PDB file of C-alpha atoms in Angstrom:
ATOM      1  CA  UNK A   1     -17.905 -30.587  49.212  1.00  0.00           C
ATOM      2  CA  UNK A   2     -14.785 -28.883  47.800  1.00  0.00           C
ATOM      3  CA  UNK A   3     -15.264 -30.639  44.462  1.00  0.00           C
ATOM      4  CA  UNK A   4     -18.814 -29.377  44.236  1.00  0.00           C
ATOM      5  CA  UNK A   5     -17.745 -25.793  44.911  1.00  0.00           C
ATOM      6  CA  UNK A   6     -14.975 -25.995  42.295  1.00  0.00           C
ATOM      7  CA  UNK A   7     -17.369 -27.426  39.698  1.00  0.00           C
ATOM      8  CA  UNK A   8     -19.967 -24.745  40.463  1.00  0.00           C
ATOM      9  CA  UNK A   9     -17.341 -21.995  40.271  1.00  0.00           C
ATOM     10  CA  UNK A  10     -16.133 -23.278  36.874  1.00  0.00           C
ATOM     11  CA  UNK A  11     -19.695 -23.569  35.581  1.00  0.00           C
ATOM     12  CA  UNK A  12     -20.465 -20.033  36.727  1.00  0.00           C
ATOM     13  CA  UNK A  13     -17.265 -18.734  35.107  1.00  0.00           C
ATOM     14  CA  UNK A  14     -18.089 -20.355  31.767  1.00  0.00           C
ATOM     15  CA  UNK A  15     -21.659 -19.107  31.798  1.00  0.00           C
ATOM     16  CA  UNK A  16     -20.551 -15.517  32.466  1.00  0.00           C
ATOM     17  CA  UNK A  17     -17.952 -15.611  29.694  1.00  0.00           C
ATOM     18  CA  UNK A  18     -20.508 -17.082  27.271  1.00  0.00           C
ATOM     19  CA  UNK A  19     -22.986 -14.423  28.262  1.00  0.00           C
ATOM     20  CA  UNK A  20     -20.468 -11.661  27.511  1.00  0.00           C
ATOM     21  CA  UNK A  21     -19.474 -13.258  24.226  1.00  0.00           C
ATOM     22  CA  UNK A  22     -23.061 -13.336  22.988  1.00  0.00           C
ATOM     23  CA  UNK A  23     -23.721  -9.654  23.627  1.00  0.00           C
ATOM     24  CA  UNK A  24     -21.963  -8.567  20.422  1.00  0.00           C
ATOM     25  CA  UNK A  25     -23.537 -10.985  17.963  1.00  0.00           C
ATOM     26  CA  UNK A  26     -24.183  -9.398  14.589  1.00  0.00           C
ATOM     27  CA  UNK A  27     -27.660 -10.042  13.275  1.00  0.00           C
ATOM     28  CA  UNK A  28     -28.321 -11.041   9.708  1.00  0.00           C
ATOM     29  CA  UNK A  29     -29.950  -7.638   9.135  1.00  0.00           C
ATOM     30  CA  UNK A  30     -26.504  -6.020   9.170  1.00  0.00           C
ATOM     31  CA  UNK A  31     -25.111  -8.484   6.627  1.00  0.00           C
ATOM     32  CA  UNK A  32     -27.452  -7.610   3.762  1.00  0.00           C
ATOM     33  CA  UNK A  33     -25.092  -5.129   2.133  1.00  0.00           C
ATOM     34  CA  UNK A  34     -21.647  -6.164   0.967  1.00  0.00           C
ATOM     35  CA  UNK A  35     -19.471  -3.695  -0.837  1.00  0.00           C
ATOM     36  CA  UNK A  36     -16.716  -4.849  -3.126  1.00  0.00           C
ATOM     37  CA  UNK A  37     -14.278  -2.280  -4.411  1.00  0.00           C
ATOM     38  CA  UNK A  38     -12.427  -3.240  -7.532  1.00  0.00           C
ATOM     39  CA  UNK A  39      -9.137  -1.418  -7.993  1.00  0.00           C
ATOM     40  CA  UNK A  40      -7.747  -1.090 -11.485  1.00  0.00           C
ATOM     41  CA  UNK A  41      -4.077  -0.337 -11.912  1.00  0.00           C
ATOM     42  CA  UNK A  42      -2.975   1.285 -15.166  1.00  0.00           C
ATOM     43  CA  UNK A  43      -0.867  -0.712 -17.620  1.00  0.00           C
ATOM     44  CA  UNK A  44       2.056   1.677 -17.079  1.00  0.00           C
ATOM     45  CA  UNK A  45       1.995   1.167 -13.311  1.00  0.00           C
ATOM     46  CA  UNK A  46       1.704  -2.613 -13.758  1.00  0.00           C
ATOM     47  CA  UNK A  47       4.712  -2.623 -16.074  1.00  0.00           C
ATOM     48  CA  UNK A  48       6.692  -0.497 -13.606  1.00  0.00           C
ATOM     49  CA  UNK A  49       5.763  -2.700 -10.645  1.00  0.00           C
ATOM     50  CA  UNK A  50       6.803  -5.856 -12.492  1.00  0.00           C
ATOM     51  CA  UNK A  51      10.021  -4.267 -13.742  1.00  0.00           C
ATOM     52  CA  UNK A  52       9.272  -4.570 -17.452  1.00  0.00           C
ATOM     53  CA  UNK A  53      11.516  -1.833 -18.855  1.00  0.00           C
ATOM     54  CA  UNK A  54      10.639  -2.405 -22.527  1.00  0.00           C
ATOM     55  CA  UNK A  55       6.900  -2.276 -21.847  1.00  0.00           C
ATOM     56  CA  UNK A  56       7.346   0.962 -19.886  1.00  0.00           C
ATOM     57  CA  UNK A  57       9.323   2.537 -22.721  1.00  0.00           C
ATOM     58  CA  UNK A  58       6.706   1.423 -25.277  1.00  0.00           C
ATOM     59  CA  UNK A  59       3.826   2.759 -23.195  1.00  0.00           C
ATOM     60  CA  UNK A  60       5.588   6.096 -22.809  1.00  0.00           C
ATOM     61  CA  UNK A  61       6.193   6.228 -26.591  1.00  0.00           C
ATOM     62  CA  UNK A  62       2.477   5.571 -27.108  1.00  0.00           C
ATOM     63  CA  UNK A  63       1.656   8.585 -24.942  1.00  0.00           C
ATOM     64  CA  UNK A  64       1.026   7.175 -21.465  1.00  0.00           C
ATOM     65  CA  UNK A  65       0.952   9.925 -18.820  1.00  0.00           C
ATOM     66  CA  UNK A  66       3.957   9.386 -16.528  1.00  0.00           C
ATOM     67  CA  UNK A  67       2.336  11.482 -13.788  1.00  0.00           C
ATOM     68  CA  UNK A  68      -1.147   9.914 -13.864  1.00  0.00           C
ATOM     69  CA  UNK A  69      -2.148   8.282 -10.591  1.00  0.00           C
ATOM     70  CA  UNK A  70      -3.353   4.717 -10.486  1.00  0.00           C
ATOM     71  CA  UNK A  71      -4.693   3.373  -7.205  1.00  0.00           C
ATOM     72  CA  UNK A  72      -3.505   6.590  -5.572  1.00  0.00           C
ATOM     73  CA  UNK A  73       0.120   6.383  -6.736  1.00  0.00           C
ATOM     74  CA  UNK A  74       1.917   7.565  -9.853  1.00  0.00           C
ATOM     75  CA  UNK A  75       4.337   5.287 -11.744  1.00  0.00           C
ATOM     76  CA  UNK A  76       7.379   6.798 -10.018  1.00  0.00           C
ATOM     77  CA  UNK A  77       5.901   5.815  -6.638  1.00  0.00           C
ATOM     78  CA  UNK A  78       5.578   2.211  -7.835  1.00  0.00           C
ATOM     79  CA  UNK A  79       9.138   2.267  -9.157  1.00  0.00           C
ATOM     80  CA  UNK A  80      10.450   3.588  -5.852  1.00  0.00           C
ATOM     81  CA  UNK A  81       8.398   1.145  -3.799  1.00  0.00           C
ATOM     82  CA  UNK A  82       9.677  -1.864  -5.768  1.00  0.00           C
ATOM     83  CA  UNK A  83      13.290  -0.613  -5.987  1.00  0.00           C
ATOM     84  CA  UNK A  84      13.293  -0.170  -9.784  1.00  0.00           C
ATOM     85  CA  UNK A  85      16.106   2.363 -10.211  1.00  0.00           C
ATOM     86  CA  UNK A  86      16.371   1.902 -13.980  1.00  0.00           C
ATOM     87  CA  UNK A  87      12.660   2.612 -14.332  1.00  0.00           C
ATOM     88  CA  UNK A  88      12.938   5.657 -12.088  1.00  0.00           C
ATOM     89  CA  UNK A  89      15.530   7.006 -14.527  1.00  0.00           C
ATOM     90  CA  UNK A  90      13.263   6.249 -17.515  1.00  0.00           C
ATOM     91  CA  UNK A  91      10.298   7.941 -15.848  1.00  0.00           C
ATOM     92  CA  UNK A  92      12.278  11.039 -14.839  1.00  0.00           C
ATOM     93  CA  UNK A  93      13.654  11.339 -18.379  1.00  0.00           C
ATOM     94  CA  UNK A  94      10.064  11.149 -19.656  1.00  0.00           C
ATOM     95  CA  UNK A  95       9.022  13.990 -17.340  1.00  0.00           C
ATOM     96  CA  UNK A  96       7.793  12.288 -14.169  1.00  0.00           C
ATOM     97  CA  UNK A  97       7.471  14.595 -11.162  1.00  0.00           C
ATOM     98  CA  UNK A  98       9.846  13.276  -8.472  1.00  0.00           C
ATOM     99  CA  UNK A  99       8.262  15.440  -5.787  1.00  0.00           C
ATOM    100  CA  UNK A 100       4.633  14.495  -6.492  1.00  0.00           C
ATOM    101  CA  UNK A 101       2.669  13.180  -3.509  1.00  0.00           C
ATOM    102  CA  UNK A 102       0.564  10.032  -3.597  1.00  0.00           C
ATOM    103  CA  UNK A 103      -2.927   9.973  -2.077  1.00  0.00           C
ATOM    104  CA  UNK A 104      -1.419   8.966   1.279  1.00  0.00           C
ATOM    105  CA  UNK A 105       0.877  12.013   1.253  1.00  0.00           C
ATOM    106  CA  UNK A 106       4.149  10.227   0.433  1.00  0.00           C
ATOM    107  CA  UNK A 107       6.731  11.116  -2.189  1.00  0.00           C
ATOM    108  CA  UNK A 108       8.660   8.543  -4.193  1.00  0.00           C
ATOM    109  CA  UNK A 109      11.539   8.891  -1.720  1.00  0.00           C
ATOM    110  CA  UNK A 110       9.161   8.209   1.177  1.00  0.00           C
ATOM    111  CA  UNK A 111       7.900   5.055  -0.563  1.00  0.00           C
ATOM    112  CA  UNK A 112      11.427   3.841  -1.168  1.00  0.00           C
ATOM    113  CA  UNK A 113      12.391   4.400   2.463  1.00  0.00           C
ATOM    114  CA  UNK A 114       9.221   2.735   3.774  1.00  0.00           C
ATOM    115  CA  UNK A 115       9.770  -0.285   1.515  1.00  0.00           C
ATOM    116  CA  UNK A 116      13.461  -0.577   2.414  1.00  0.00           C
ATOM    117  CA  UNK A 117      14.349  -0.043  -1.257  1.00  0.00           C
ATOM    118  CA  UNK A 118      17.873   1.161  -0.546  1.00  0.00           C
ATOM    119  CA  UNK A 119      19.100   1.707  -4.102  1.00  0.00           C
ATOM    120  CA  UNK A 120      15.985   3.634  -5.092  1.00  0.00           C
ATOM    121  CA  UNK A 121      16.138   5.754  -1.939  1.00  0.00           C
ATOM    122  CA  UNK A 122      19.808   6.528  -2.515  1.00  0.00           C
ATOM    123  CA  UNK A 123      19.103   7.556  -6.112  1.00  0.00           C
ATOM    124  CA  UNK A 124      16.049   9.668  -5.214  1.00  0.00           C
ATOM    125  CA  UNK A 125      17.908  11.559  -2.474  1.00  0.00           C
ATOM    126  CA  UNK A 126      19.719  13.396  -5.270  1.00  0.00           C
ATOM    127  CA  UNK A 127      16.429  15.080  -6.117  1.00  0.00           C
ATOM    128  CA  UNK A 128      15.525  16.097  -2.594  1.00  0.00           C
ATOM    129  CA  UNK A 129      14.238  19.657  -2.429  1.00  0.00           C
ATOM    130  CA  UNK A 130      16.490  22.177  -0.806  1.00  0.00           C
ATOM    131  CA  UNK A 131      14.880  24.039   2.063  1.00  0.00           C
ATOM    132  CA  UNK A 132      15.914  27.644   2.439  1.00  0.00           C
TER     133      UNK A 132
END
């Protein structure tokens, strides 16, 4: 008798959990549209992210905009995020805006701190705006 009650209780428990699990099934009608967003990163930002100093210098000589955003971030944000201090110096010398915000509202210093890029953060703190 006890075995029968235990088996019935387990069966009831499984049926209730299966019933709840099937309530949120997505029908094939909702799967007709698939959106794919392709993100293109500029050659300058790619060169900065990979740490290719010569390519960055050549792109700047060819007239690449050092403040143009690519995927929501400017080249100095990429340099800060990937701890590329030498490239930060190159970009600042070429006229990059250290205080420019990315699309998420972060500065280069914020990106360096979030990414634990200690050398970049230490270098960028020199450019911190003074509040009066």
